[in-house]
Coordinates of C-alpha atoms in Angstrom, one line a residue:
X1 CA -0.4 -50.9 11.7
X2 CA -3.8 -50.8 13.8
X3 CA -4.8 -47.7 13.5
X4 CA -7.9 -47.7 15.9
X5 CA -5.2 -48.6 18.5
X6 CA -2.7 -45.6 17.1
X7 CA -5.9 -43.0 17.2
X8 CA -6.4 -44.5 20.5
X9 CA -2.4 -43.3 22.1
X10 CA -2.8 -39.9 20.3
X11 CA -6.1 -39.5 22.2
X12 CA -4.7 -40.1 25.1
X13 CA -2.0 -37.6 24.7
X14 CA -3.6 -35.4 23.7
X15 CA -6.2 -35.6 26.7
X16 CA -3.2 -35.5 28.8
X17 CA -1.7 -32.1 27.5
X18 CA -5.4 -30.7 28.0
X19 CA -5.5 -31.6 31.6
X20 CA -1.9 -30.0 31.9
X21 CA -3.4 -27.2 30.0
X22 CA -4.1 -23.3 32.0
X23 CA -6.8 -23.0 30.2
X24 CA -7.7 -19.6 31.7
X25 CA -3.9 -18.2 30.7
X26 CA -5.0 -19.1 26.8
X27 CA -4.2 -15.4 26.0
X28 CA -6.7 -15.0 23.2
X29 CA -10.1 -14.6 22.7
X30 CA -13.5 -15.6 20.3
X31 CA -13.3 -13.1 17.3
X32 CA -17.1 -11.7 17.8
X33 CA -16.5 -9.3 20.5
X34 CA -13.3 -6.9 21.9
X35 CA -12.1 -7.0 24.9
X36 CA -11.4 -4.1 27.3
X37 CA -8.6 -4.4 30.5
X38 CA -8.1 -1.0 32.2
X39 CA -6.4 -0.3 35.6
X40 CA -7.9 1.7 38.7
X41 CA -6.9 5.2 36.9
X42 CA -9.1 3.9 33.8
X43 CA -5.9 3.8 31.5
X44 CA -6.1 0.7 28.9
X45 CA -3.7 -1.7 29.4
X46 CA -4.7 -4.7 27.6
X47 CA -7.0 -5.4 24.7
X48 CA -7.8 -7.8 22.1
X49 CA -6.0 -7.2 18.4
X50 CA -9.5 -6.7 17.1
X51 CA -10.6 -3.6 18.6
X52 CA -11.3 -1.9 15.6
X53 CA -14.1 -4.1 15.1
X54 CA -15.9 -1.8 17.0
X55 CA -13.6 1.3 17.3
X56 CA -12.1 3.6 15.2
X57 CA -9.0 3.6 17.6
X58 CA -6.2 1.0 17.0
X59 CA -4.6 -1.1 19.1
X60 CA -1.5 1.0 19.6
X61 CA -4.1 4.5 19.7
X62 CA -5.6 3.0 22.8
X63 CA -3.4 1.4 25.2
X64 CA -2.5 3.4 27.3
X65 CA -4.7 5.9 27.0
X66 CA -7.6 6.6 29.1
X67 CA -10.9 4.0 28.2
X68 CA -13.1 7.1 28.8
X69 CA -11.9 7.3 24.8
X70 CA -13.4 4.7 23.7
X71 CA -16.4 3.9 25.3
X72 CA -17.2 7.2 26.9
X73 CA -17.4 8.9 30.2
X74 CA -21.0 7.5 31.0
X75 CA -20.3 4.1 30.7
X76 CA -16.9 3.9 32.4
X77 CA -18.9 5.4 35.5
X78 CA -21.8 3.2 35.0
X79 CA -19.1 0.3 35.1
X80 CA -17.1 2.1 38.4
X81 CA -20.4 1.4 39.8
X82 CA -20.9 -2.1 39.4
X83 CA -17.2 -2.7 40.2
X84 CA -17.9 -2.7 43.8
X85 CA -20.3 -5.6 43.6
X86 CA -19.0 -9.2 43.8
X87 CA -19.5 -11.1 40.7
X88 CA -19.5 -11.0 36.6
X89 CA -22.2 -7.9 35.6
X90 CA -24.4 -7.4 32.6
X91 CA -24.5 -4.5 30.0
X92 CA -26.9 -4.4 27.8
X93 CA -28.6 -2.3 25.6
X94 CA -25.9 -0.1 25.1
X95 CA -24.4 2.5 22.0
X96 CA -20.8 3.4 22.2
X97 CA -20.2 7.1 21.4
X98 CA -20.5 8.2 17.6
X99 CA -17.4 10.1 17.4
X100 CA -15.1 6.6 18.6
X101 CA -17.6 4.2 17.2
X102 CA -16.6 2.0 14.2
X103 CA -20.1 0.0 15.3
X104 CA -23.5 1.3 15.3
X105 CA -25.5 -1.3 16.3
X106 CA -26.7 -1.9 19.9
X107 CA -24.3 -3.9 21.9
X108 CA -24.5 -6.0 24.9
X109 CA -21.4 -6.8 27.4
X110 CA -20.0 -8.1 31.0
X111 CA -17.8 -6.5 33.0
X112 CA -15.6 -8.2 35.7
X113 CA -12.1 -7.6 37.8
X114 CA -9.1 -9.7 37.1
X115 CA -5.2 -9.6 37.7
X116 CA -6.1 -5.7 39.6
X117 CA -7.7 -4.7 35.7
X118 CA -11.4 -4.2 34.7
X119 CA -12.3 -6.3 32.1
X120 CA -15.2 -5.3 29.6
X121 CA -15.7 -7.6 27.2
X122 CA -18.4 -6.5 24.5
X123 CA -20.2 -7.9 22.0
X124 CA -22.9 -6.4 18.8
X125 CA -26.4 -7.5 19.5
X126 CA -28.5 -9.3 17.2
X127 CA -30.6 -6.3 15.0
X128 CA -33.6 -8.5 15.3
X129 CA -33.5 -11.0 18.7
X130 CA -35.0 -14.3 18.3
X131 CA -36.6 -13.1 21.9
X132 CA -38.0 -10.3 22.7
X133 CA -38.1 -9.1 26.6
X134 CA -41.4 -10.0 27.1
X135 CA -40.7 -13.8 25.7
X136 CA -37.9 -14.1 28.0
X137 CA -39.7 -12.6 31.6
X138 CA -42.5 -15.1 30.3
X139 CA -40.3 -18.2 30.0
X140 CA -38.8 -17.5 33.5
X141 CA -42.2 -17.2 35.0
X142 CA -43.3 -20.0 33.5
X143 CA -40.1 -22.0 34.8
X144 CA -41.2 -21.0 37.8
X145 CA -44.8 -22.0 37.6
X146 CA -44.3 -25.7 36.3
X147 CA -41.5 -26.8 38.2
X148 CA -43.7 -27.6 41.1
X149 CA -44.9 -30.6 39.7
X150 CA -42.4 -32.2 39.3
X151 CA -41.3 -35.0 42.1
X152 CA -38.3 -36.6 40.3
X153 CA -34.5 -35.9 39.1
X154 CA -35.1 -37.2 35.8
X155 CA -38.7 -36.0 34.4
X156 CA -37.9 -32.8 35.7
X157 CA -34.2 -32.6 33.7
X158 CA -36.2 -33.2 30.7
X159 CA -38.4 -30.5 30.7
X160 CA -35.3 -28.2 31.6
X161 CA -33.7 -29.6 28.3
X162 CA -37.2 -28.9 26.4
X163 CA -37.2 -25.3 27.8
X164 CA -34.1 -24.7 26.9
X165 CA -33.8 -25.8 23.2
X166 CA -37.0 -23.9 22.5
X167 CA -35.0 -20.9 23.6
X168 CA -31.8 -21.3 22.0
X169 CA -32.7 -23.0 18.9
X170 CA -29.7 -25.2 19.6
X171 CA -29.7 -28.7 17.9
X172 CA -29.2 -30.9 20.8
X173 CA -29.4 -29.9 24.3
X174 CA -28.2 -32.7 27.3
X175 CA -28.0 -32.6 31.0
X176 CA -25.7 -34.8 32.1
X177 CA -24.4 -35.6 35.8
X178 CA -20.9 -36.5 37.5
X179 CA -20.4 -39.4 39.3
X180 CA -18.0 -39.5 42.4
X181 CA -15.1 -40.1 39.6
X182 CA -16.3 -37.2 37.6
X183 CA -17.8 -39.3 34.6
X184 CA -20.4 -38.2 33.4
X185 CA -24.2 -39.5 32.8
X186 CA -26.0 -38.0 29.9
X187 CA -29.9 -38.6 32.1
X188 CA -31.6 -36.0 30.0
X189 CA -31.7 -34.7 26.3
X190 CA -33.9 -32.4 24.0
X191 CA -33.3 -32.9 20.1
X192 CA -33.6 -32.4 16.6
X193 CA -32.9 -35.0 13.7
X194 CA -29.5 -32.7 13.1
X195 CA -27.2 -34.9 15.9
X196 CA -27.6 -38.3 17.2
X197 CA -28.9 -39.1 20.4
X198 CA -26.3 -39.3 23.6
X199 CA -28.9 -40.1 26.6
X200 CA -27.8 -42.5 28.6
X201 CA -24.1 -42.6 27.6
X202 CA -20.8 -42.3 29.4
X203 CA -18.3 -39.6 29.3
X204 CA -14.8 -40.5 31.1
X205 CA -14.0 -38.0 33.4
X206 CA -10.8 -36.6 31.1
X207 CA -13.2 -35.5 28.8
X208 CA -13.4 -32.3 31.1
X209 CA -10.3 -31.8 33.4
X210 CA -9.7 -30.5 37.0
X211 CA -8.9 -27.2 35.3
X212 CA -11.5 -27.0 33.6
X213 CA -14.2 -28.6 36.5
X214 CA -12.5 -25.5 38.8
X215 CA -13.9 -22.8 36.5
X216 CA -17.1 -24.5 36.2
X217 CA -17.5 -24.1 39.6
X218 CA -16.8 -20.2 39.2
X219 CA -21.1 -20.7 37.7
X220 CA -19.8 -19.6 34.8
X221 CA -21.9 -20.4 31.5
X222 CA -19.8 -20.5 28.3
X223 CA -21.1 -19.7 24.5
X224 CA -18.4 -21.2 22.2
X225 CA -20.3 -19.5 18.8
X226 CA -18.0 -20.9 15.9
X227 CA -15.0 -23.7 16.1
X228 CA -14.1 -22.6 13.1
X229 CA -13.4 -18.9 13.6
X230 CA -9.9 -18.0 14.1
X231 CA -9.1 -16.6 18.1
X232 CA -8.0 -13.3 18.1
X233 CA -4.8 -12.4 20.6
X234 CA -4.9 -10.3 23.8
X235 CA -2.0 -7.1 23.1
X236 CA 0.4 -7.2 25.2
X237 CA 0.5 -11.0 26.1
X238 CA 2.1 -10.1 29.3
X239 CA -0.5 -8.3 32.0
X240 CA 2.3 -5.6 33.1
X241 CA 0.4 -5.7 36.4
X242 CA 1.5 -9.5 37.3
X243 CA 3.9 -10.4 34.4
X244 CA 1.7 -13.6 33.1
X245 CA -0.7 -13.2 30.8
X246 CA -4.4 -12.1 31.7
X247 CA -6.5 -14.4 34.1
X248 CA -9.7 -15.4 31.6
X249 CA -11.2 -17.3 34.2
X250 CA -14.2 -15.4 34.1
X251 CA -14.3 -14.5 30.9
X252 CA -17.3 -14.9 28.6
X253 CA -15.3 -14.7 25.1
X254 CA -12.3 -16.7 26.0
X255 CA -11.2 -18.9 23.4
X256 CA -10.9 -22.9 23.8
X257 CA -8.4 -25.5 23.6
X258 CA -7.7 -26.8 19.9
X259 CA -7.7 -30.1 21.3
X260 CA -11.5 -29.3 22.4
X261 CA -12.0 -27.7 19.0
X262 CA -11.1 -31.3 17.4
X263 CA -13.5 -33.1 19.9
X264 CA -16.4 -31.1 19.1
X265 CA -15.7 -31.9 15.0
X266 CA -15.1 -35.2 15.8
X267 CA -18.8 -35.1 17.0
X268 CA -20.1 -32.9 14.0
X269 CA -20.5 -29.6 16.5
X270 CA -19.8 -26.4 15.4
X271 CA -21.6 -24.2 18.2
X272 CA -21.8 -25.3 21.8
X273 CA -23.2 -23.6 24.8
X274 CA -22.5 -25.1 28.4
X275 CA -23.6 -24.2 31.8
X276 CA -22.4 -25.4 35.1
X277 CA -25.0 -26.7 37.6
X278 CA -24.2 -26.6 41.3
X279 CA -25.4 -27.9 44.3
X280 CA -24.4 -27.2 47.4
X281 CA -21.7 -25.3 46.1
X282 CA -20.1 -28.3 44.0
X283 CA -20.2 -28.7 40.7
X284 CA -23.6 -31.4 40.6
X285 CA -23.3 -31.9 36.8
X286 CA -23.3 -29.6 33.4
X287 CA -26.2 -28.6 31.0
X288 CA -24.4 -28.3 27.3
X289 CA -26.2 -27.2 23.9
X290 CA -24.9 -28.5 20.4
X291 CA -25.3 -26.9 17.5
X292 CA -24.1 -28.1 13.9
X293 CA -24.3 -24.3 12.5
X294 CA -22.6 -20.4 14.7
X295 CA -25.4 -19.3 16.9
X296 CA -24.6 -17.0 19.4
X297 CA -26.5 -16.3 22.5
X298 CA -27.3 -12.6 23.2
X299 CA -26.5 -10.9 26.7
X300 CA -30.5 -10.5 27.5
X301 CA -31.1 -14.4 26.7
X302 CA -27.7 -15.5 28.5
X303 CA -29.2 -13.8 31.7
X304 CA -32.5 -15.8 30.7
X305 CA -30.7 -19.0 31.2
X306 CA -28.7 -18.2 34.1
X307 CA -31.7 -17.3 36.1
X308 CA -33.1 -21.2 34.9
X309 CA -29.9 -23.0 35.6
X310 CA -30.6 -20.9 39.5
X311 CA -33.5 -22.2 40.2
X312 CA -32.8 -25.9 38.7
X313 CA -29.7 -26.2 41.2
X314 CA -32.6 -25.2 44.2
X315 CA -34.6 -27.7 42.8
X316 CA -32.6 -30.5 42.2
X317 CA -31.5 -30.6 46.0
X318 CA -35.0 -30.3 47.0
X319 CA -35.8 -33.4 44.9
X320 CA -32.7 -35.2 45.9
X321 CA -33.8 -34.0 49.6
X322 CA -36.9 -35.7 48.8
X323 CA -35.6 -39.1 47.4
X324 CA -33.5 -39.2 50.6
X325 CA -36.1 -38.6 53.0
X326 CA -38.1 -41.3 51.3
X327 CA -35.3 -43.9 51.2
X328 CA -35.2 -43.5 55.1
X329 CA -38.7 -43.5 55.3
X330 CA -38.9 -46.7 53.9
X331 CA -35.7 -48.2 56.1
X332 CA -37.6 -47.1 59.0
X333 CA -40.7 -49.3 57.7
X334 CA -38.4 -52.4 57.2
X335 CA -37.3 -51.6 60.7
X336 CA -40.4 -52.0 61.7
X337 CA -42.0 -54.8 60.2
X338 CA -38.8 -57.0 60.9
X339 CA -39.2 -56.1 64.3
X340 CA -42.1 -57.2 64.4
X341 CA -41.7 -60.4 62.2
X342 CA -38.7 -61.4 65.1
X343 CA -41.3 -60.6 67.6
X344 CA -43.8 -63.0 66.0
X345 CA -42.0 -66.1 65.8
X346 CA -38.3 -68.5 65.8
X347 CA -36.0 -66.3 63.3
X348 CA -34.3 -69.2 61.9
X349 CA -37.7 -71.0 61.2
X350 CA -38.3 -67.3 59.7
X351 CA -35.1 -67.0 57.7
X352 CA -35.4 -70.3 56.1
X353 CA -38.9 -70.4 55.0
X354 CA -38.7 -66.8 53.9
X355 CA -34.9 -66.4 52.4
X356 CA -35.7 -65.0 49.3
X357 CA -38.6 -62.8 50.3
X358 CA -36.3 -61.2 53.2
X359 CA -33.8 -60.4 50.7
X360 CA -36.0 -58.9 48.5
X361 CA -37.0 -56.2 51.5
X362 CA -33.8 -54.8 50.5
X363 CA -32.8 -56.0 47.2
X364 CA -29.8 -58.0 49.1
X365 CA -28.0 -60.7 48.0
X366 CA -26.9 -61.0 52.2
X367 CA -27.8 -60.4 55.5
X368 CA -25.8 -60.3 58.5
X369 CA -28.8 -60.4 62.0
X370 CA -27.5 -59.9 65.5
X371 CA -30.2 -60.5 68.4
X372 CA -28.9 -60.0 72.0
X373 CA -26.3 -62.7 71.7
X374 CA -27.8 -64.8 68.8
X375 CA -26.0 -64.5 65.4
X376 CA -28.2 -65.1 61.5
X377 CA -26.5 -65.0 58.4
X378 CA -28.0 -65.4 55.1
X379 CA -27.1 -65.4 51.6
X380 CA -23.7 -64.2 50.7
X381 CA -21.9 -61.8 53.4
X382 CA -18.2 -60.7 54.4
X383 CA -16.2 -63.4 56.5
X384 CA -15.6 -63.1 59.9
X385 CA -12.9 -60.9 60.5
X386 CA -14.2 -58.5 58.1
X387 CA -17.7 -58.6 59.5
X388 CA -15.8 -57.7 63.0
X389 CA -14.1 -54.6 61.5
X390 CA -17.1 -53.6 59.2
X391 CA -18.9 -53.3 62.3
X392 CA -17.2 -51.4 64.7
X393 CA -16.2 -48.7 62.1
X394 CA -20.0 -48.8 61.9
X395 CA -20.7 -47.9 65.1
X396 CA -18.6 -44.9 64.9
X397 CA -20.7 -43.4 62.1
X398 CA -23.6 -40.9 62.1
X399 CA -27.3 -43.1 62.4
X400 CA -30.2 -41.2 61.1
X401 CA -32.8 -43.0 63.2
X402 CA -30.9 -46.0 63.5
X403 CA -30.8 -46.3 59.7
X404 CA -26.9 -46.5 57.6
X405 CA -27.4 -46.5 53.7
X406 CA -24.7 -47.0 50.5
X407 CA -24.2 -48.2 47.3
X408 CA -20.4 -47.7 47.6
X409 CA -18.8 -49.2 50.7
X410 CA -16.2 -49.3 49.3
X411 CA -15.3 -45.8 48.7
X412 CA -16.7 -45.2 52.4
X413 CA -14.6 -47.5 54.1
X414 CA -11.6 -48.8 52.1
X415 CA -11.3 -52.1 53.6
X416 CA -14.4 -53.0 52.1
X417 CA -12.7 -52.9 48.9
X418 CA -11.3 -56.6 49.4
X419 CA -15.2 -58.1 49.5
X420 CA -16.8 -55.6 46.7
X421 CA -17.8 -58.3 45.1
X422 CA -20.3 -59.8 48.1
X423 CA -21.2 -56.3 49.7
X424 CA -20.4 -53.3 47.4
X425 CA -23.9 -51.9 48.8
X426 CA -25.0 -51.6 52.7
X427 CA -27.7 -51.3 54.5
X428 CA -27.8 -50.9 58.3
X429 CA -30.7 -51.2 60.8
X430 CA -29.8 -50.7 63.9
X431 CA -33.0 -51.3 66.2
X432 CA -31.6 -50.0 69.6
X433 CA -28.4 -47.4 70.0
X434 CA -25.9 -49.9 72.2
X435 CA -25.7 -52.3 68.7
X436 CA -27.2 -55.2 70.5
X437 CA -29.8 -56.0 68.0
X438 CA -29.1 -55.0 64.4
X439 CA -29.5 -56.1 60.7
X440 CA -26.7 -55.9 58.0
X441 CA -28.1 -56.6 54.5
X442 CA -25.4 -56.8 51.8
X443 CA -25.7 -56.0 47.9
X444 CA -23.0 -57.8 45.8
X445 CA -21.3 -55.4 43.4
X446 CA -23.4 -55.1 39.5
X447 CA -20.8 -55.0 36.5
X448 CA -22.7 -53.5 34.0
X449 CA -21.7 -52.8 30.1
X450 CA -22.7 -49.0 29.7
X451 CA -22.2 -47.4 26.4
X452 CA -18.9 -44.7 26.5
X453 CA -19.2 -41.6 24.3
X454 CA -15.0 -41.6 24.1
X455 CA -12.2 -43.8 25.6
X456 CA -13.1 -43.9 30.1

């Protein structure tokens, strides 16, 4: 039997019945914190089967009763506050009441509404933080200071990585981006000797399903703290408000898949840490920390990083502003200088003595030149008919300053897809708006072997 090929069917499987997974219906939490779900009269009616972690109430003591008894009048109006706000909220420092405390330690939580409950999830604070409050204003500051010096994607993703692994302590800490496919790029990493190296590599887009992408986009950063701990149920399993189980989209402590579990051992992680980064509102790629020994991240430091991953989404469209504003900067100088060169002498004469140089202006492996009535090709470009049809669904797009730009014609305009091999890429120079004078240069389609970190 081939085993590699046998490993191979079960990972696909099992991929599969993680994309058909509802993840945020998984019922059960991470056993280091409780979890609270009360209704609008502040009766319990859902928690976690470990709440006497931190309570001297049992499960059955509490539900139904009113959450005033656990954590105490002070807090529950403190959270009937926050309620009214939009949005996950932070507690933290916190003591729960002596008389119902199992825990005396400072604790740290989020509060949020789901399925018409308020959910508290809490969590016991580290005695002694790796970071103290001043450490962690200063690192924000600082973010904010040295970010201005940077003028590129991929310099600046790896001083987010550096920041960020000095403050977690994590192993290995990657930025990696999705494509249009959702693969993913690994274009920045921060590390110790602990894990191997994955910059540069490939992961295949069912590595994170539409599921889980969707609560990404919720900007939602998740601490998985042990893949080894045992989850701990949610009592009852059934929200009696909506007869399903409890929505954990937004939940910090809900558990993870057991086919996830098995992906991070496969890779040697035990701890993980990942946060969504968004641009424009869509999910732009996803920062994620590995670590090969528990580490948990505190409330006040998971606020820390929040407020980094904030400002790197504002950044990252300025800079991607930037590389597009330069990109038609330099189309319009091509525009220009071949205006000029047409100007200056016989294009033909031009085009032949010149072929490779004129090319080069745009990295082509084509060109396509219409003057007045007088047709130029060069290199390798579409045929005819397709030339015609490429055209006028060209003239029907949006021209910034005459200029058309792509690496993926194909996925633009699907007939394209039939010459991907000749004219994957596009560039369009349009030098007056009626389309009698314009310049098509082609870029043939680049197969390259790029190294997969799983089965694309």
């Amino acid at each position: 039997m081939d085993t590699s090929k046998n490993n191979d069917k079960l990972l696909a499987e099992a991929l599969k019945r993680c994309a058909s997974e509802q993840i945020q219906y998984v019922g059960a939490i991470q056993n280091h914190g409780v979890l609270l779900a009360y209704d609008e009269h502040e009766i319990v009616r859902m928690c976690s089967n470990n709440l006497k972690m931190f309570f001297k109430q049992s499960v059955l003591e509490s539900i139904g009763h009113p959450v005033a008894n656990l954590i105490g009048a002070d807090l529950v109006a403190q959270i009937r506050e926050l309620i009214t706000r939009p949005g996950n909220w932070h507690l933290y420092p916190f003591r729960l009441p002596a008389v119902n405390s199992a825990q005396d330690g400072k604790l740290g939580a989020t509060v949020h509404r789901a399925d018409q409950l308020v959910v508290l999830e809490i969590s016991l604070e580290p005695s002694e933080s790796t970071r103290t409050p001043c450490e962690l204003l200063s690192a924000i500051v600082r973010h904010t200071k040295q970010i201005q010096q940077f003028d590129d994607v991929a310099s600046y993703c790896g001083f987010i990585t550096d920041e960020i692994r000095r403050l977690t302590n994590f192993d290995r800490v990657k930025i990696y981006r999705f494509d249009s496919q959702w693969n993913g790029t690994v274009i920045a990493e921060s590390r110790n000797d602990a894990l191997p190296s994955l910059l540069n590599h490939h992961f295949p887009a069912s590595d994170i399903p539409p599921q889980a992408r969707a609560l990404y986009e919720k900007r939602m950063m998740r601490n998985l703290v042990d893949t080894e701990a045992e989850p701990v149920m949610i009592i009852p399993k059934i929200n009696p408000s909506t007869d399903k189980p409890l929505d954990l989209s937004l939940s910090v402590l809900r558990s993870v898949s057991p086919v996830h579990i098995n992906y991070l051992g496969i890779m040697g992680v035990r701890s993980t840490v990942t946060l969504p980064l968004i641009q424009n509102e869509k999910l732009w790629g996803l920062m994620t920390c590995h670590n090969t020994q528990p580490i948990y991240i505190p409330v006040s430091l998971r606020e820390t990083i929040e407020v980094i991953a904030s400002t790197f989404s504002l950044k990252i469209e300025a800079l991607e502003s930037l590389i597009q504003a330069k990109a038609m900067e330099a189309g319009r100088i091509k525009q220009q200088k071949l205006a000029q060169l047409i100007r200056s002498r016989e294009l033909s004469s031009v085009l032949a003595e010149f072929q490779a140089e004129y090319l080069s202006l745009a990295e082509a492996s084509g060109s396509f030149i219409v003057i007045d009535e007088n047709e130029y090709s060069i290199g390798e470009i579409p045929q005819r008919a397709q030339l015609n049809e490429l055209i006028q669904w060209l003239k029907t797009q949006p021209l910034a300053d005459g200029v058309f730009i792509t690496d993926s014609l194909g996925k633009l305009f699907a007939p394209a897809q039939a010459y991907a091999d000749i004219a994957s890429g596009l560039m369009l120079i349009a030098l007056d708006h009626l389309f009698t004078t314009y310049i098509l240069w082609f870029r043939s389609e680049t197969i390259r072997n790029i190294p997969w970190a799983g089965s694309p």
